[in-house]
XYZ file of C-alpha atoms in Angstrom:
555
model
C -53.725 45.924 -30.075
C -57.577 45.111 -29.603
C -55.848 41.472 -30.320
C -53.290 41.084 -27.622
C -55.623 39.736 -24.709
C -57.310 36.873 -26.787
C -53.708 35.910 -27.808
C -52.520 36.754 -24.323
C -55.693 34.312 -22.833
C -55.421 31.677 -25.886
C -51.558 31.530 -24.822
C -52.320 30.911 -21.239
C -54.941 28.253 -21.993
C -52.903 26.251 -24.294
C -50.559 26.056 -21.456
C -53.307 25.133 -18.937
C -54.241 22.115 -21.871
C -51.117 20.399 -21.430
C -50.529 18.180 -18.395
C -48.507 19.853 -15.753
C -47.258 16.006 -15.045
C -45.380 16.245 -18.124
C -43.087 19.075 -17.180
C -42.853 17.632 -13.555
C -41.709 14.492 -15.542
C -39.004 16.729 -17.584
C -37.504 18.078 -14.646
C -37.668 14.839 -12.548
C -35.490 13.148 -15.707
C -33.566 16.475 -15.619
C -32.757 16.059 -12.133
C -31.523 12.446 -12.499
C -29.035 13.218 -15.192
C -28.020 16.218 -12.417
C -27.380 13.146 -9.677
C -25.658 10.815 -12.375
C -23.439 13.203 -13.215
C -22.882 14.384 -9.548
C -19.712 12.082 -8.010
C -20.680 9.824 -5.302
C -19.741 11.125 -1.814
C -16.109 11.177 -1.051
C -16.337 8.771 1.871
C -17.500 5.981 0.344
C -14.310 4.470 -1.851
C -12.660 4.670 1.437
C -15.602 3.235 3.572
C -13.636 -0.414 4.325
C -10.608 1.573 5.714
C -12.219 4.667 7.632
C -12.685 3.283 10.911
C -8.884 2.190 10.900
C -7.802 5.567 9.378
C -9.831 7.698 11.826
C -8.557 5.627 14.890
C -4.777 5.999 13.673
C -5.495 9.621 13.213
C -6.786 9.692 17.137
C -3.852 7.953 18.089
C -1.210 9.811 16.465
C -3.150 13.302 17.275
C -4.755 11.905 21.001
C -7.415 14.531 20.265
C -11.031 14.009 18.566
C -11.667 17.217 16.668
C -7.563 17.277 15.586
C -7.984 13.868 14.285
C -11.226 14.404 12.417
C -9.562 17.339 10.666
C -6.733 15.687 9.590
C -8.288 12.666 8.348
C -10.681 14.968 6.484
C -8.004 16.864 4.632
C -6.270 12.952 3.980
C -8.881 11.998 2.195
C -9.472 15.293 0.563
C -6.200 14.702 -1.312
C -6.863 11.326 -1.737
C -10.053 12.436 -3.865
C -8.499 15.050 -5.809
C -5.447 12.488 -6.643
C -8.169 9.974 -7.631
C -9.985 12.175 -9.877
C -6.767 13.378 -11.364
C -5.993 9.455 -11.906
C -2.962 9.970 -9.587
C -3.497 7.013 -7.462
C -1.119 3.810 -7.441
C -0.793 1.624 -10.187
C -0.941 -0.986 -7.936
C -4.581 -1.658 -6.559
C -2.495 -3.257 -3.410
C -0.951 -0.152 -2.361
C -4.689 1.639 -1.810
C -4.525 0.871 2.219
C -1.336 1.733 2.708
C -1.497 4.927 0.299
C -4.561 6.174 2.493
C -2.884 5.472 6.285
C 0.494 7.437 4.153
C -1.868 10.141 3.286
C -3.200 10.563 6.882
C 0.395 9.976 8.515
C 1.303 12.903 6.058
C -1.277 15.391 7.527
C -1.050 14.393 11.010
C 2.695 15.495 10.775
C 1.659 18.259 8.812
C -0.352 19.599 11.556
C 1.610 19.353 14.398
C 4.681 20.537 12.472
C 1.989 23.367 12.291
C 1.177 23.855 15.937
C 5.033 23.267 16.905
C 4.104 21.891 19.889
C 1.687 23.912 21.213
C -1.666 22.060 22.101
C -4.951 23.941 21.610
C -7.532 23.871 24.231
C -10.089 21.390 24.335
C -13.420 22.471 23.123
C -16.032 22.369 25.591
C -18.085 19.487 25.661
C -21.071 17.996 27.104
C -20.143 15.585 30.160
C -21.594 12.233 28.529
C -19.600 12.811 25.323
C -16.293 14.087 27.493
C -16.697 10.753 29.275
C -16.920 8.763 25.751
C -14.010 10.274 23.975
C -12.330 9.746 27.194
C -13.110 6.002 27.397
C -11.835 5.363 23.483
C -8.713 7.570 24.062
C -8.018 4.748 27.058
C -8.987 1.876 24.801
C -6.301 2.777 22.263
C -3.706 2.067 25.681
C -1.020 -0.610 24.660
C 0.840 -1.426 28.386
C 2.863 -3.584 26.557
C 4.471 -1.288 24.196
C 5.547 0.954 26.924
C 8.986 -0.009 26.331
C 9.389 0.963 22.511
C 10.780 3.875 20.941
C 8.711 6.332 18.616
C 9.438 4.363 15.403
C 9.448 1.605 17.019
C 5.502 2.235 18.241
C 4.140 3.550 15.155
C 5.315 0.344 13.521
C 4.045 -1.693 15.801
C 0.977 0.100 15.778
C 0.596 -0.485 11.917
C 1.678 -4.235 11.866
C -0.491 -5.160 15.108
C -3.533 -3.259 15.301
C -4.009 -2.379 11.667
C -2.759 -5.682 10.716
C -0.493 -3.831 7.772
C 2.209 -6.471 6.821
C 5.706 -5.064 6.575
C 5.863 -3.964 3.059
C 2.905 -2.070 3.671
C 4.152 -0.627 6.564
C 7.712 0.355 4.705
C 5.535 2.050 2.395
C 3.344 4.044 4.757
C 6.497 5.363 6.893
C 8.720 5.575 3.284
C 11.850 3.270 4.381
C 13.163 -0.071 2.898
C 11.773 -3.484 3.584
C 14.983 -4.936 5.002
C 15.002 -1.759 7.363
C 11.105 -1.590 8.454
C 11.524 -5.535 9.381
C 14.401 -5.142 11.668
C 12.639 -2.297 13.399
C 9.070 -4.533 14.226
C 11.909 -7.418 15.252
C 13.499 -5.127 17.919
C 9.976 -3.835 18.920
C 8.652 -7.228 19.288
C 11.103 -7.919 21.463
C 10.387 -5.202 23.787
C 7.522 -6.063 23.332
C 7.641 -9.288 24.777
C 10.079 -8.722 27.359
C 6.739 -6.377 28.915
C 4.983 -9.443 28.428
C 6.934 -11.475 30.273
C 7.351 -9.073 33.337
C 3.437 -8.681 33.568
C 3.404 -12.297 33.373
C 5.561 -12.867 36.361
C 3.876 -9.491 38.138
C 0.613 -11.935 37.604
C 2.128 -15.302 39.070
C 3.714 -13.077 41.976
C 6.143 -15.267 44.147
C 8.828 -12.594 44.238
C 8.147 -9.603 46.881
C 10.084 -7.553 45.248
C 7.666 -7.555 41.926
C 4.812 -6.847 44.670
C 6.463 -3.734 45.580
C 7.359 -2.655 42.217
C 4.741 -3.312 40.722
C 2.276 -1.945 43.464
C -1.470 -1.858 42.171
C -1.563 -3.018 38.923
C -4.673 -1.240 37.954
C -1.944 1.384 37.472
C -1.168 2.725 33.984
C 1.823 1.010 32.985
C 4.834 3.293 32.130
C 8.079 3.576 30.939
C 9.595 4.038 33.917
C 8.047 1.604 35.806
C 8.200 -0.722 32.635
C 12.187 -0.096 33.089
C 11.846 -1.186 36.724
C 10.270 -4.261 36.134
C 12.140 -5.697 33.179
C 15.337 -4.962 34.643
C 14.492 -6.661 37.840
C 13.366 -9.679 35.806
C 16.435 -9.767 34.161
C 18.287 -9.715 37.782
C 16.568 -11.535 39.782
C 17.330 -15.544 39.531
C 13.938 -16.611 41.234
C 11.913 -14.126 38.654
C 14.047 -15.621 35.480
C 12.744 -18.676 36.021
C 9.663 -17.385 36.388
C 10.038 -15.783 32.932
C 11.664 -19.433 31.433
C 8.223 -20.931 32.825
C 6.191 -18.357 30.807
C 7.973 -18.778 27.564
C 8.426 -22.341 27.728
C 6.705 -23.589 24.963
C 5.537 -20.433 23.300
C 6.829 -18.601 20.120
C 10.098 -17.453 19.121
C 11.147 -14.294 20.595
C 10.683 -11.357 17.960
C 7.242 -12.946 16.358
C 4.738 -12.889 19.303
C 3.475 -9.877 18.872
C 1.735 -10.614 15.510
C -0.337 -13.110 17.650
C -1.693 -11.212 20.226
C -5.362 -10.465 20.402
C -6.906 -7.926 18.548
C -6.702 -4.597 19.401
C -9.312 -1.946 19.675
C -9.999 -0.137 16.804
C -12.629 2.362 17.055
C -15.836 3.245 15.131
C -15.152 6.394 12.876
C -17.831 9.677 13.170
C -18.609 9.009 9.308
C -21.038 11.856 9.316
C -17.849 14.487 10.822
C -15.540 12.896 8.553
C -17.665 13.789 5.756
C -18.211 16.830 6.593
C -14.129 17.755 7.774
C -13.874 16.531 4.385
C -15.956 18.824 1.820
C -14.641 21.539 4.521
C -10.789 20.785 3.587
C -12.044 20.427 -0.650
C -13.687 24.007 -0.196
C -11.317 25.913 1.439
C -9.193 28.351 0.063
C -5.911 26.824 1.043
C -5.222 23.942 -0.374
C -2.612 21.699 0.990
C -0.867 18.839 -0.694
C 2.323 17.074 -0.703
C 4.561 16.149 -2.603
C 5.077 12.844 -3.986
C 7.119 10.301 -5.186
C 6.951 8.054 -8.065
C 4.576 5.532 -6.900
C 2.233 8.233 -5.689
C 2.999 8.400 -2.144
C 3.628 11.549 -0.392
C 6.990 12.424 0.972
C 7.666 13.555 3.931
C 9.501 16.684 4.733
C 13.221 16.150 4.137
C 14.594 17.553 7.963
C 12.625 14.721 9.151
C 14.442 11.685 7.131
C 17.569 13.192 7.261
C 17.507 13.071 11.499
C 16.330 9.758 11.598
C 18.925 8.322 9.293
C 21.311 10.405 11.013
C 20.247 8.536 14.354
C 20.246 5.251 12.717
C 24.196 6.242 11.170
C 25.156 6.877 14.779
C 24.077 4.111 16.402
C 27.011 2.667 18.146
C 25.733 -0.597 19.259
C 23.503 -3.457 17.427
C 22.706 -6.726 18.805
C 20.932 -9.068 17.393
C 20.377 -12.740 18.142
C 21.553 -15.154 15.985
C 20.529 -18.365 16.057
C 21.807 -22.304 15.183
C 19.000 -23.317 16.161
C 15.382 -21.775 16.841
C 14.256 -21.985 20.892
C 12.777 -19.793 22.824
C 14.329 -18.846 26.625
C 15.800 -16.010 27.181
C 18.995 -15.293 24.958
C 17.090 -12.385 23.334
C 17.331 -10.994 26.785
C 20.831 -11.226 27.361
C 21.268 -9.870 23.880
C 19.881 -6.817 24.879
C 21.940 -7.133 27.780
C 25.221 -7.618 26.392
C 25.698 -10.570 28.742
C 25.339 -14.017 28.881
C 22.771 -15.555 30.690
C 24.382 -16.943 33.690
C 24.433 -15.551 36.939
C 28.290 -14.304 37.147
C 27.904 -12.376 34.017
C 28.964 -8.942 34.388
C 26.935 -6.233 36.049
C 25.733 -4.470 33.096
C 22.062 -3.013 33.452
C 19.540 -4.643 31.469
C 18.875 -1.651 28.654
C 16.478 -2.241 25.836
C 17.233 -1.376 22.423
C 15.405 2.593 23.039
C 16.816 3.284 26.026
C 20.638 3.404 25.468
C 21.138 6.718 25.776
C 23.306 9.497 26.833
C 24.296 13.211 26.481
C 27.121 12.041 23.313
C 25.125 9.879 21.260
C 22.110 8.947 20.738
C 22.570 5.131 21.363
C 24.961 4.762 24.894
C 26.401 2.453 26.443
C 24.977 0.921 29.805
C 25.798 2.341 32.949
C 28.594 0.353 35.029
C 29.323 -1.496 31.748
C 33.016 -1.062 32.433
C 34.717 -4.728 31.015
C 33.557 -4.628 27.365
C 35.116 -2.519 24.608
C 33.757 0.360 23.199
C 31.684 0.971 26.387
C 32.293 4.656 26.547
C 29.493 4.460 23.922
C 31.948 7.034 21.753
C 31.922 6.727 17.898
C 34.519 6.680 15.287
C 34.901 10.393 14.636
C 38.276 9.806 12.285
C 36.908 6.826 10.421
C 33.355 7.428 10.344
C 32.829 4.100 10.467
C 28.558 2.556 10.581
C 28.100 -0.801 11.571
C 24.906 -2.958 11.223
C 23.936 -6.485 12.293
C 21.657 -8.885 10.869
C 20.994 -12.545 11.772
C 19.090 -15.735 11.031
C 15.745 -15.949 12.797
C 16.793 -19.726 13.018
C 13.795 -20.893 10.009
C 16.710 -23.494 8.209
C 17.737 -24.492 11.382
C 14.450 -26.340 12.861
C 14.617 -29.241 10.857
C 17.138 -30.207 13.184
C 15.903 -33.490 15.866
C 15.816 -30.526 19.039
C 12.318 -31.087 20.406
C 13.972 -33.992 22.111
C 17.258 -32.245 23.465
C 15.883 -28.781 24.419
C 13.722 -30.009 27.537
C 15.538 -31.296 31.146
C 15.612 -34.977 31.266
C 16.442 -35.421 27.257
C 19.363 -36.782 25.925
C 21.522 -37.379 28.802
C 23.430 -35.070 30.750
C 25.898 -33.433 28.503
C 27.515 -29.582 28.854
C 25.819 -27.439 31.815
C 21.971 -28.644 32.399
C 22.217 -27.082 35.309
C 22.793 -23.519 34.191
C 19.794 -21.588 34.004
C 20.565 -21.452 29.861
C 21.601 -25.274 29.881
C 19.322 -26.547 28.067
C 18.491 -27.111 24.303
C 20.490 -26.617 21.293
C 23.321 -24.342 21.093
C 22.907 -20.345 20.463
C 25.081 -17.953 19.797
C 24.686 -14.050 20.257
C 26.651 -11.821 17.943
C 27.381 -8.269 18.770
C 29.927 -5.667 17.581
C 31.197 -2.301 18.683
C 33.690 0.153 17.866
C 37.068 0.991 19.861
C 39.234 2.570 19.028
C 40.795 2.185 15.482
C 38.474 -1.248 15.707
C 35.462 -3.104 15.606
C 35.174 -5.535 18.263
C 32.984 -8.363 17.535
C 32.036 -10.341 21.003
C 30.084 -13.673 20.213
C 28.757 -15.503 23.222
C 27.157 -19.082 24.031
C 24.451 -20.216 25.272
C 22.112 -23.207 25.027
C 22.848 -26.754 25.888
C 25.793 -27.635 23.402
C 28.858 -26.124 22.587
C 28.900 -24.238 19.413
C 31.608 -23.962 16.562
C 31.767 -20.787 14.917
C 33.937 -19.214 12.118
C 33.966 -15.515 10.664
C 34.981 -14.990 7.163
C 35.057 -11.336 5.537
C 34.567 -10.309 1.661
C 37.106 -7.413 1.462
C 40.692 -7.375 0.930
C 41.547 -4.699 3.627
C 39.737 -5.657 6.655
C 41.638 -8.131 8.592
C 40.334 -10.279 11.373
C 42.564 -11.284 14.495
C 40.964 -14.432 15.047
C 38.356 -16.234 12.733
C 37.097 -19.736 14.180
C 36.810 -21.010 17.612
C 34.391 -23.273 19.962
C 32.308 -21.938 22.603
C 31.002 -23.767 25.495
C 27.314 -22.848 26.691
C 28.201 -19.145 28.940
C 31.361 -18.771 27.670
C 32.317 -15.521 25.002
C 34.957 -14.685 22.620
C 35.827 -11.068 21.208
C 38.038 -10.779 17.929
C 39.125 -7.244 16.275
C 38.329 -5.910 13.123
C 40.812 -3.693 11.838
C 41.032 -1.295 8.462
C 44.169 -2.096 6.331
C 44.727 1.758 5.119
C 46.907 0.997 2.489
C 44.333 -1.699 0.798
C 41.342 0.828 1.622
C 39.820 1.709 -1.251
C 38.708 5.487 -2.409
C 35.823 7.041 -1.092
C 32.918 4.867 -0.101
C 32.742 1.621 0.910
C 30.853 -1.735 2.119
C 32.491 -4.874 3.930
C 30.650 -7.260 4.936
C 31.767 -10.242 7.636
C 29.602 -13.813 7.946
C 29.223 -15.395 11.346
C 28.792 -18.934 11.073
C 26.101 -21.372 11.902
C 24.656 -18.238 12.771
C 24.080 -16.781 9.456
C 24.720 -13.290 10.855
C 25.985 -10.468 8.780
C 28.059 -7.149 10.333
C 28.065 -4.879 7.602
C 31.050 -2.085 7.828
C 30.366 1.010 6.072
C 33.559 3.348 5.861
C 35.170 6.125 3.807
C 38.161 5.648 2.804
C 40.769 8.850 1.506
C 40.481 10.362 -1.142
C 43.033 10.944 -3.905
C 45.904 11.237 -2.077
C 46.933 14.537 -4.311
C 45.155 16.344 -1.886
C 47.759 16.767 0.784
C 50.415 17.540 -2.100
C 49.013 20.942 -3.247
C 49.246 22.213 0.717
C 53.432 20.689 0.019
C 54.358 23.445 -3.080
C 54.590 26.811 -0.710
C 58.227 26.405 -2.590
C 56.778 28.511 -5.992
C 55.380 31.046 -3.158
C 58.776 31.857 -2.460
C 59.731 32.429 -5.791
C 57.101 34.464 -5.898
C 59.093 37.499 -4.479
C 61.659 37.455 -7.407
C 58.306 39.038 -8.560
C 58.471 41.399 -6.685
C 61.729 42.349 -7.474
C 60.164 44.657 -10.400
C 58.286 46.289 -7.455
C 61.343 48.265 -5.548
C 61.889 49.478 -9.036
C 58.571 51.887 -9.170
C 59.947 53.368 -5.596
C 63.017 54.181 -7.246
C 60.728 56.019 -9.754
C 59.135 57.627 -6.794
C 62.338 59.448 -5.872
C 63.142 60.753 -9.186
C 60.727 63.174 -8.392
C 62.351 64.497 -5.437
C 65.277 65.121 -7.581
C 63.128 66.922 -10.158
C 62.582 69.570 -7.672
C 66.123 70.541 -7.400
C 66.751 71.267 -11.125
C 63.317 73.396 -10.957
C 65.293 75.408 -8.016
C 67.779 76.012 -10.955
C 65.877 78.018 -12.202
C 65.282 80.228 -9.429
């Protein structure tokens, strides 16, 4: 005991001998191995890509704090798939697996919400007026004509410069599909374009007074307006011919404008929405498909392929030979280009509509078939068309033909469409028990077509012919019933030198043993000889009524 402070003391000095440095040094190295083993922050294998996530977050959402969140809890999954070594096997798929990821929770959250917005936070006046300004720089007048699909596509291909198998594989549909869809859109696109351009060279007083002060957010209404006045009016068409003379193919243009905004992402907010969504209790995730993508929720893909199985109408230009002009226009119009073509208002691609279906027919459209806009209901049938964009066809000498004053003065150079090589628009609708297909002219030469079909029981009432620039020709399509085949099937008829396909897809009867079980009622009337038995068990009934009488015997 005496012992104890000595030891106690000798203990305390040994300690005070060694340099405190050393252990300083221990816990120093300690520390490091602590910070090597730590993961680096979350942001940073997604630092190239943030400031185009967060501003496709803010323009799906249109709110700062919703978009923050939701990019947060993006890239939370987008960690935890990484460390789980979950990511695509293709290092080429990283972009478009991130803008999936955040397209996934921005749908996820206002599935959530169900429409209802929250109120905006309160916020100081100089920041209210900055989140302000960046909503307005995400504005795109000219897309004020496309559809929902249609603008998040365009929104992927343009401003996040995606190309389209990217973009297939951040909104999960085919290639072949995702590139009609930016086609049609660029169109739209363009025909905007084109109306602002001839708002700008003015000349036409009825532009002034549609168009009014064009400091004026551009909308679809007034977009309507103004392209369909374009389209009607002869002195504004030219106008528009002016604009595009020169310029790119209709349906590419797009791709070339100038850059649009994308903004600066709150790194520091991301971060921290980030490490919030990794800590909390519930965590979301989706689910996903073999590549490592996440699927969206099934209601979703089933209504849009339901809208894109209705659609009555399809137009697309076909062409012999590329130019530019406007025969996109009267595509969309269902017209030629001339100036007795028939009254139909000019409708874009998203805006034929009415209370039946979810692709109409144009109002007043009352001398093509299938203008009721109704679809097949007996034969189910779903027709698509595709066409050339012209590529094979520009070898061809038309840089000398397709300007006034080139080779001589063949066909109708005076038509508004006179001029360059010839075009042909394809389009096909339902009537009836048919498909009408109506092919029409334009250009500067006539054009020889011929239709051909790959299936034994579709027949064709007409399949060749030669159409002068303005003029049109309509054949049937009809479904041979007894040569349809069982249950599901694809036709597919060639337009030619237009390289256009209209694919058929029908259903044809089943088994026709179907309709024979209803025929044998016959063994349900030999089903009461059955019966026959029965009336004997009332005549066993009765003998008990007679049984009384002998018991009265007895009495």
């Amino acid at each position: 005991m005496p012992g104890l402070p000595p030891t106690v003391g000798w203990v305390m000095s040994t300690r005070r001998e060694h340099p405190t440095h050393t252990t300083g040094v221990h816990r120093a190295h300690r520390g490091t191995h602590r910070a090597a083993a730590r993961p680096p922050a979350p942001v940073d294998p997604y630092r190239d890509h943030l400031d185009g996530l967060f501003t496709y977050c803010l323009s799906v959402m249109c709110e700062h704090e919703a978009a923050i969140s939701v990019l947060g809890e993006a890239l939370a999954v987008a960690e935890r798939q990484r460390r789980r070594g979950r990511t695509p096997a293709d290092t080429a798929l990283h972009r478009p697996w991130l803008y999936a990821l955040a397209r996934w929770s921005c749908l996820r959250l206002l599935a959530e919400r169900q429409g209802v917005r929250p109120e905006p936070p309160e916020l100081p006046g100089p920041l209210a007026t900055a989140r302000r300004r960046e909503l307005a720089a995400l504005a795109w007048p000219e897309a004020a004509g496309t559809g929902p699909e249609q603008r998040e596509a365009l929104e992927l291909a343009v401003r996040h410069h995606l190309p389209v198998h990217e973009v297939a594989a951040v909104l999960g549909t085919d290639h072949d599909g995702t590139e009609l869809l930016l086609s049609s859109a660029a169109c739209e696109v363009e025909r905007t374009r084109t109306a602002l351009a001839v708002v700008d060279r003015g000349g036409c007083p009825a532009v002034a007074r549609l168009a009014g002060d064009r400091e004026v957010l551009l909308g679809s209404a007034l977009r309507r307006e103004l392209v369909r006045h374009v389209d009607e009016c002869p002195e504004c068409r030219r106008t528009a011919e002016r604009v595009l003379a020169g310029g790119p193919w209709p349906g590419t243009a797009p791709a070339d404008v100038g850059a649009l905004t994308v903004l600066p992402a709150p790194r520091a907010e991301v971060h921290a929405a980030m490490l919030a969504a990794q800590r909390a209790r519930a965590q979301h995730t989706p689910r996903f498909d073999r590549r490592g993508f996440p699927v969206t929720t099934r209601d979703r893909a089933e209504r849009f392929d339901r809208l894109r199985s209705r659609a009555v109408t399809t137009t697309v230009v076909a062409t012999v030979v590329a130019a530019p002009l406007l025969a996109l226009w009267a595509a969309y119009r269902g017209a030629p280009l001339a100036d007795g073509g028939p009254g139909g208002a000019p409708v874009s691609a998203s805006e034929r509509r009415d209370p039946g279906s979810p692709y109409g027919s144009p109002q007043g459209d009352g001398g093509r078939a299938g203008g009721t806009g109704a679809s097949r209901d007996g034969s189910g049938l779903r027709i698509d068309v595709a066409g050339a964009d012209g590529a094979e066809g520009r070898g061809a000498p038309s840089s000398g033909t397709d300007r006034p004053g080139g080779a001589g003065g063949e066909g109708p150079p005076r038509g508004e469409d006179g001029t360059g090589p010839g075009r042909l628009t394809v389009e096909a609708q339902p009537s009836g028990d048919a498909t009408v297909v109506t092919l029409t002219a334009s250009g500067g030469s006539p054009v020889h077509w011929t239709a051909s079909v790959n299936a034994s029981w579709l027949r064709l009432d007409r399949t060749h012919g030669t159409l002068r620039p303005g003029e049109s020709a309509a054949f049937a399509v009809t479904v041979d019933r007894s040569r349809e085949p069982a249950g599901a099937w694809t036709a597919r008829i060639s337009i030619a030198p237009a390289k256009a396909v209209i694919t058929l897809q029908g259903h044809g009867a089943e088994a026709p043993a179907e309709p024979r079980p209803s025929e044998p009622p016959e063994p349900e009337p030999s089903e009461p000889p059955a019966p026959e038995p029965t009336p004997e068990p009332p005549s066993s009934t009765p003998p008990p009524e007679p049984s009384p009488p002998p018991a009265g015997q007895p009495d």
